[in-house]
Structures are given as C-alpha cells and as structure tokens.
Short mmCIF file of C-alpha atoms in Angstrom, two decimals:
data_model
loop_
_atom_site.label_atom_id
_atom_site.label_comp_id
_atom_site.label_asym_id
_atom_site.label_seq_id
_atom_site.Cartn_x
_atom_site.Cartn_y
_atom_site.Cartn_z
CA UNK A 3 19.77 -24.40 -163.01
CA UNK A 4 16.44 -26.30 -162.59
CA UNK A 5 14.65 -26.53 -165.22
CA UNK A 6 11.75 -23.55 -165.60
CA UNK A 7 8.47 -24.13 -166.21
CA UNK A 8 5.62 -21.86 -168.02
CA UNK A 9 1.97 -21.26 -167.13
CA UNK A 10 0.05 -19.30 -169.86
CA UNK A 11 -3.00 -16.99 -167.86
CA UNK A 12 -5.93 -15.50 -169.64
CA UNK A 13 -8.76 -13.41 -168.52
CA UNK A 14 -12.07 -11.65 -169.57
CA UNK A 15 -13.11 -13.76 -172.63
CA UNK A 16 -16.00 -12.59 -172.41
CA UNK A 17 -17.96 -14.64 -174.76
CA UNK A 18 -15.27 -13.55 -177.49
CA UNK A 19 -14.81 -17.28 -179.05
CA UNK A 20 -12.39 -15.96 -181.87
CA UNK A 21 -9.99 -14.25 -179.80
CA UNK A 22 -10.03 -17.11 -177.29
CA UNK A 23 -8.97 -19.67 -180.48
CA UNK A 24 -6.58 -17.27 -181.40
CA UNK A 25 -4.78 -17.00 -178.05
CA UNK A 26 -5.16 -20.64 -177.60
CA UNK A 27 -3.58 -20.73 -180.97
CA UNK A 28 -0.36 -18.85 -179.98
CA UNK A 29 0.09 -20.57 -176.36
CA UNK A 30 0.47 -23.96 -178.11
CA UNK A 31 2.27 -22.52 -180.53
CA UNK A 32 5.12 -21.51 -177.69
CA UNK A 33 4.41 -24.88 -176.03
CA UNK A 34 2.91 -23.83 -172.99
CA UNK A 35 0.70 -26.95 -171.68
CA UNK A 36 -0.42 -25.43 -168.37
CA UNK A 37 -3.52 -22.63 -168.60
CA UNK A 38 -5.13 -20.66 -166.19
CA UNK A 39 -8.33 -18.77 -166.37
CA UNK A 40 -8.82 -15.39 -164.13
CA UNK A 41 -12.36 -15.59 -165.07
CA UNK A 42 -15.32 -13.34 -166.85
CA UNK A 43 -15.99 -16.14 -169.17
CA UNK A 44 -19.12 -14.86 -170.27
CA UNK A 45 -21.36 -11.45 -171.24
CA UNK A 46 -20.91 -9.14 -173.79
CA UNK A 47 -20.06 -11.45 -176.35
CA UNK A 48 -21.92 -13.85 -178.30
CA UNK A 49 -20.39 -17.14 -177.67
CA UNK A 50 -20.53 -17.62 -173.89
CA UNK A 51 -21.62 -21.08 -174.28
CA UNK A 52 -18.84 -22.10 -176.28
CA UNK A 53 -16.47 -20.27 -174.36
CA UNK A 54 -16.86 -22.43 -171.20
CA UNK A 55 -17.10 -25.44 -172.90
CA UNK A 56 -13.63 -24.85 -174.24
CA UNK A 57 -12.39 -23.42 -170.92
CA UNK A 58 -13.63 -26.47 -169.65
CA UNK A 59 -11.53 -28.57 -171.86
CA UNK A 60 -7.85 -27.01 -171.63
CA UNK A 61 -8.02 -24.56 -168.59
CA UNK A 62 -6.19 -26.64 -165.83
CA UNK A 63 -7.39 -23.75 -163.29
CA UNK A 64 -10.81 -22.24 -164.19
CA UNK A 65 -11.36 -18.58 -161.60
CA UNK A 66 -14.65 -17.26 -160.74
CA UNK A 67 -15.34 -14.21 -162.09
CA UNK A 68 -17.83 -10.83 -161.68
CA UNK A 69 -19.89 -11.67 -164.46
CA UNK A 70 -19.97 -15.11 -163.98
CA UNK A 71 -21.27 -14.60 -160.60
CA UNK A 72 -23.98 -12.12 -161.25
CA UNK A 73 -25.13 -13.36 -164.83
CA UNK A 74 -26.44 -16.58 -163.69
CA UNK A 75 -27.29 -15.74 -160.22
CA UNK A 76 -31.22 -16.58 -159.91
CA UNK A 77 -31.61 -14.06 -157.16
CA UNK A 78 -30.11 -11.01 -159.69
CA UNK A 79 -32.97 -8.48 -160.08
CA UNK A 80 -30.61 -5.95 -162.40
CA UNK A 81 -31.97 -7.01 -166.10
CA UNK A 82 -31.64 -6.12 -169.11
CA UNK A 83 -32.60 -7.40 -173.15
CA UNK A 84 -28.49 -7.64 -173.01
CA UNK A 85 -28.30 -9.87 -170.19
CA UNK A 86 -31.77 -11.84 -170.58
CA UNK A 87 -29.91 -12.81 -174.10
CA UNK A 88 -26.28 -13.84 -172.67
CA UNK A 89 -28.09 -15.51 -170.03
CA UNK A 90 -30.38 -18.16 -172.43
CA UNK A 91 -27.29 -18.91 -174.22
CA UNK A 92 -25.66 -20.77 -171.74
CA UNK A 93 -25.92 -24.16 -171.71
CA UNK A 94 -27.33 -26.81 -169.80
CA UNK A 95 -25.83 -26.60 -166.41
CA UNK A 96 -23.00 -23.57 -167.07
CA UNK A 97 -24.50 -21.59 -164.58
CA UNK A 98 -23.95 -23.39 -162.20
CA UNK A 99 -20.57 -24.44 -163.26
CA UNK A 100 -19.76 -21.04 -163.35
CA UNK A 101 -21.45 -19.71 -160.13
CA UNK A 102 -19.42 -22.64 -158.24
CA UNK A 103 -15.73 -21.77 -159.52
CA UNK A 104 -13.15 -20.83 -156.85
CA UNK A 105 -12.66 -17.67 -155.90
CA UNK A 106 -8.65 -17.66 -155.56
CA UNK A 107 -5.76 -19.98 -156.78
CA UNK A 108 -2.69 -20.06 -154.82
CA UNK A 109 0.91 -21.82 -155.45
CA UNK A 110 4.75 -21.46 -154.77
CA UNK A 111 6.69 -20.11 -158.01
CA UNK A 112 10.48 -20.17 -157.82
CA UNK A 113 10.46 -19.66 -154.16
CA UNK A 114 7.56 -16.65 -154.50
CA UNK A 115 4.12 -17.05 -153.19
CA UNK A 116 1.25 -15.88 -155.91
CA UNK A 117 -2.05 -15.80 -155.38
CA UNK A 118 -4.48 -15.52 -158.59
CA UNK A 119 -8.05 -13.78 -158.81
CA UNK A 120 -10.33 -12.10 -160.63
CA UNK A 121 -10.92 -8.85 -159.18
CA UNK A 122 -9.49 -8.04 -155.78
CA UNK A 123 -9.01 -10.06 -152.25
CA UNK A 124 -12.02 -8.85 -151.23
CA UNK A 125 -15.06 -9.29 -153.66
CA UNK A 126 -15.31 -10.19 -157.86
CA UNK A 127 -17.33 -7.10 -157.78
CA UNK A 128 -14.64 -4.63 -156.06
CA UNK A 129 -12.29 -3.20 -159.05
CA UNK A 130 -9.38 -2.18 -158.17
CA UNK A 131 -7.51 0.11 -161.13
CA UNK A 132 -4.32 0.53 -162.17
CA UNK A 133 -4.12 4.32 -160.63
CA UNK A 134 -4.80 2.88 -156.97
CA UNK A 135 -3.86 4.21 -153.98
CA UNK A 136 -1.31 2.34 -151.62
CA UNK A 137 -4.26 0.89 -149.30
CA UNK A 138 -5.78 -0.32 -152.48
CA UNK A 139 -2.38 -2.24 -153.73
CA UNK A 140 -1.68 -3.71 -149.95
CA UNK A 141 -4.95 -4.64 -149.82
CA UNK A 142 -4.33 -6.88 -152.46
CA UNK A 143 -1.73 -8.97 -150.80
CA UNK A 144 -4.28 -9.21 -147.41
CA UNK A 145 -5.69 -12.99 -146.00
CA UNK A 146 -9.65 -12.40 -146.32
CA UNK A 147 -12.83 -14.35 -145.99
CA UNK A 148 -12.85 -14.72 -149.39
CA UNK A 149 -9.52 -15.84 -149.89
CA UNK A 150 -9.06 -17.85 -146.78
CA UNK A 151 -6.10 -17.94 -144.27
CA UNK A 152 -2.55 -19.49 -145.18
CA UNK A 153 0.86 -18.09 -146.41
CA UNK A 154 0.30 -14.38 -147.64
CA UNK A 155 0.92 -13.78 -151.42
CA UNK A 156 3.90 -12.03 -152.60
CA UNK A 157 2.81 -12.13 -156.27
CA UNK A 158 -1.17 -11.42 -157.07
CA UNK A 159 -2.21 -11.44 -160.48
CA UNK A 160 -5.37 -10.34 -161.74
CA UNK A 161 -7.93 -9.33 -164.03
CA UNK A 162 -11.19 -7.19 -164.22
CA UNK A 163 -9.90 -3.98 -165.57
CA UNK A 164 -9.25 -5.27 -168.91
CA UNK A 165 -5.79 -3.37 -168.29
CA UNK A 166 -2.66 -4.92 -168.32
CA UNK A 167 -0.18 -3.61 -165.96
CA UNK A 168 2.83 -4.00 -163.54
CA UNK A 169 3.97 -2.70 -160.26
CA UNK A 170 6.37 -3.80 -157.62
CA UNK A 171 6.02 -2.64 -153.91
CA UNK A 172 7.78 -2.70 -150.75
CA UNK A 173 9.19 -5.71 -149.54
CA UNK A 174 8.93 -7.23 -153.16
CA UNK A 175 5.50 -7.33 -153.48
CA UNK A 176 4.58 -7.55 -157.06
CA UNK A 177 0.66 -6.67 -158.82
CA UNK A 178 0.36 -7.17 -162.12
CA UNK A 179 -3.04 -7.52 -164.33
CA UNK A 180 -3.59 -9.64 -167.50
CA UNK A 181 -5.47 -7.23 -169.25
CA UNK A 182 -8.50 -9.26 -171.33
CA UNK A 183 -8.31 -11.92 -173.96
CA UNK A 184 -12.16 -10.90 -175.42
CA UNK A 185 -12.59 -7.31 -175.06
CA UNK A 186 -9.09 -5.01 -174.55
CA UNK A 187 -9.60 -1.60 -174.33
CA UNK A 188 -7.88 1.43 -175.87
CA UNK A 189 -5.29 -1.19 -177.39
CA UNK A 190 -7.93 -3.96 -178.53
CA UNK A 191 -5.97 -6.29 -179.04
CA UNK A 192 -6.28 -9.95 -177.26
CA UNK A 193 -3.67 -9.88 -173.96
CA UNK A 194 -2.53 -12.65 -171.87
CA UNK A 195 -0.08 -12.94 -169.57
CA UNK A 196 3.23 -15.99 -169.06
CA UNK A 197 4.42 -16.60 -165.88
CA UNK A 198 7.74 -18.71 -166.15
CA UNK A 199 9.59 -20.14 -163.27
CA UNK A 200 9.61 -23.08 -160.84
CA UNK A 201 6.06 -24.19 -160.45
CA UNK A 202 5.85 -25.90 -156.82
CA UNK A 203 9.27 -24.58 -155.52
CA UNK A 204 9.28 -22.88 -152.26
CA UNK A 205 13.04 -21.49 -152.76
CA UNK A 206 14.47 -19.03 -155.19
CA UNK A 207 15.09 -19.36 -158.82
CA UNK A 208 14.43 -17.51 -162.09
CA UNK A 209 10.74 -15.48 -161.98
CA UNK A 210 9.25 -13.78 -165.51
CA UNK A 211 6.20 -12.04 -165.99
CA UNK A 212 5.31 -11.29 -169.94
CA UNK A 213 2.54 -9.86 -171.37
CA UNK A 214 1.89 -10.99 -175.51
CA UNK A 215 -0.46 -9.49 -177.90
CA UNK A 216 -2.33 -11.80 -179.98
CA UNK A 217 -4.08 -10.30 -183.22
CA UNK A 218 -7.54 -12.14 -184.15
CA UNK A 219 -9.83 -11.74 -186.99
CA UNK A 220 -11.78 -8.94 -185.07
CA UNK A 221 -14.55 -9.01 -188.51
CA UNK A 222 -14.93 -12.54 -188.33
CA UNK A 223 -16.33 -12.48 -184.60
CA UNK A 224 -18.72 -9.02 -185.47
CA UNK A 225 -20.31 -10.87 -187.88
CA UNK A 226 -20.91 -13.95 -185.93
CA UNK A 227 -22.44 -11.83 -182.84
CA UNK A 228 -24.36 -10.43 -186.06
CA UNK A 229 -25.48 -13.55 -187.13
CA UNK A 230 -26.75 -14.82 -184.10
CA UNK A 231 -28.30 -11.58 -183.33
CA UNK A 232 -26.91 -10.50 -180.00
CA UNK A 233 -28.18 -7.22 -178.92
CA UNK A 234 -25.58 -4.35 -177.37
CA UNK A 235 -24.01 -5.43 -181.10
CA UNK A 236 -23.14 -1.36 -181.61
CA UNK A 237 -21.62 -1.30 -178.16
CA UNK A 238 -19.63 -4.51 -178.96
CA UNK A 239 -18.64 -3.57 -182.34
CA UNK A 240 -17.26 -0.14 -180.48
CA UNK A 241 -15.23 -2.37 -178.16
CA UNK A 242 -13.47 -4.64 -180.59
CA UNK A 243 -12.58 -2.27 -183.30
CA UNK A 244 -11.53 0.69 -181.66
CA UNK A 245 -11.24 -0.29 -178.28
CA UNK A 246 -13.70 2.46 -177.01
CA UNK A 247 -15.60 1.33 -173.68
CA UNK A 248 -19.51 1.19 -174.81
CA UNK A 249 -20.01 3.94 -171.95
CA UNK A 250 -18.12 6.44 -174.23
CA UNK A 251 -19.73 5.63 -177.50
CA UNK A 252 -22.09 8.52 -177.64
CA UNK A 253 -20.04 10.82 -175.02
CA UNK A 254 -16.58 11.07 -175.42
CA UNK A 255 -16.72 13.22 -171.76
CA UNK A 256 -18.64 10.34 -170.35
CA UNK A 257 -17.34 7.87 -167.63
CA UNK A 258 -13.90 5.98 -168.32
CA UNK A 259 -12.77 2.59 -168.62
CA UNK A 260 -9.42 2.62 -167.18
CA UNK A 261 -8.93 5.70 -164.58
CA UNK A 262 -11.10 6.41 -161.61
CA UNK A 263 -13.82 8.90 -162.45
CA UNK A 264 -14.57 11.93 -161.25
#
C-alpha cells in the first residue's frame, strides 16, 4: 500500500488571528506539513494584517477569496466605517497580494481529480449553499473561464458558506465545504478540513475527507478586536460566541446564514 499523504485545508479566517494559531496549533500537532488556504483571509475580524502575513508563511497554496477581492479593490464604491477600518489595516502591499491570488487549485489525489476554490466555478461572489439544487452541485464540477480548461474535477472542495458539509453525486462526484476557521456559524467553533491520500497519483488508492473542530480562546480574540477598536465589534462578538450571523442579531425572523431565503 503506498504510502498516504495528508493535506490540512482551511478557509474563512477572516481576520480571526486566534483561531487561525489555534488550528495551526492542532495541524502540527497531527503532523500535517502541507496547508492549503480556500481564501477570505480578511474582514470582519481585527487582525487581517497578521492573518496574511502568517498565511503567507506556512500556506503552501494561498486561494483568492470574495472578500479579498472586493475589500481591496480600488474601483469598490460599496463602503462602509466597517470596511474603511479592515481596509487601513492591511499592510503595505496585501492588497495587492491578495487581489492577485489564484482563483482555483487543481491536483490528482489517489487516482481522483479535485479541484479547490473559494466559492463556486463560476465567480468568488456566487454562493452556492448546502441546500442546492442539482444544476447548482453539477455546476460545480463544470470547466469555466474562471477556472480554465483541463481534466474536469471529480472532487471540489470549497468554502464561502462558513458550512461544512458533504455530498456525493452521480458518477462519484463528491462536494464537500470546509466550513470557516475565523467565524463558524451556529456551531462556532474553528473547522478545517484533512484530505488524506496519494497526492500526485493519477490511479486509485485510499481517499479520506475529515472535518476537526478546533476550540480557541474565543475571549481572548473579543478583547483584542476591543482593544484595537474595530467597529461591527457587537456583530462580531454575536458571531464568535453564539454563532448567530450579525444579520440576525436584532431579528431573529431576519435573513439566514446557511439556507436560501425566502
């Protein structure tokens, strides 16, 4: 049996630095050398700067994200005292680092296909939830313009939704999200996700997904965004303690996180 090998994926820090260090914490704690990022590196939380510079140093595949996109984009006219804040605390340069990441990562694992992103095939900015139709998951597994010709995935993982799930389709296809390292919902606790297989091989072998729950010091990182005074810090404190989406803070009836509304 060849030996299998482990990739550790994380997604949606979100500016979250102590639930990034704790993650980090438990993937070298299991040994896992190889780390890829699905992206959302930044926003919401206070740290942003920190976050990529981190990233930076022990992400072997760093994936453009939604926020990372719009956030520094010079042409974005949606503003906000939220975003004009995440915004100056980037450093030197991390815009631009950010606006310039790839859109996709593809690679053969134990004989499957996977393709990684942050949202869908399509766009960062086109979520795609867990209670999708069937056009929604195919469309996953579809060549675009943003994803570029070449062998079609059989495996996508993703992020965006801050909701880890897993699905297999017809013909083997397989969907599964990370869920978010910086800012869970409903369960608000840190999730990644550990692939584990043959990284490179184009034939069959042994294929895991798991999905690990990392508790953090959730006090620690309210009092830092306190400290530092980051606005939205209500919103953010709703988030990370009780995992309720700032949109339902004052109305319980209002728009959810997870599910399609309407």
């Amino acid at each position: 049996m060849p030996r299998l090998d482990r990739i550790a994926l994380i997604s949606d820090v979100h500016g979250n630095l102590t639930a990034l260090e704790a993650v980090l914490a438990d993937i070298d704690a299991r040994g896992i050398e190889q780390i890829y990022n699905l992206g959302d590196y930044v926003g919401k939380g206070p740290r942003g700067r920190e976050v990529v510079d981190l990233c930076r140093r022990r992400c072997a595949v760093n994936i453009l994200g939604n926020w990372d996109d719009f956030l520094p984009d010079p042409a974005r006219t949606y503003d906000t005292e939220g975003m004009r804040w995440w915004l100056a605390q980037l450093g030197e340069g991390q815009g631009e680092w950010l606006r310039g990441l790839p859109f996709c990562h593809d690679f053969w694992l134990s004989g499957r296909r996977v393709r990684l992103f942050h949202a869908s095939a399509s766009s960062v900015h086109n979520r795609v939830r867990f209670d999708h139709d069937e056009a929604e998951f195919l469309g996953m597994f579809a060549n675009t313009s943003a994803t570029g010709s070449g062998p079609e995935p059989v495996v996508v993982g993703y992020g965006d939704t801050h909701d880890p799930f897993y699905e297999v389709g017809t013909d083997g296809r397989t969907l599964f999200n990370t869920g978010s390292v910086g800012n869970a919902m409903e369960d608000a606790t840190p999730v990644y996700v550990i692939l584990e297989g043959v990284l490179g091989a184009d034939t069959p072998a042994s294929f895991s997904v798991q999905f690990v729950r990392v508790p953090y010091d959730v006090e620690a990182e309210l009092a830092e965004a306190a400290r530092l005074g980051m606005p939205e810090l209500a919103e953010y404190t709703s988030e990370l303690r009780h995992g309720i989406y700032r949109g339902r803070m004052h109305d319980p009836a209002g728009p959810p996180y997870h599910r399609r509304g309407g």
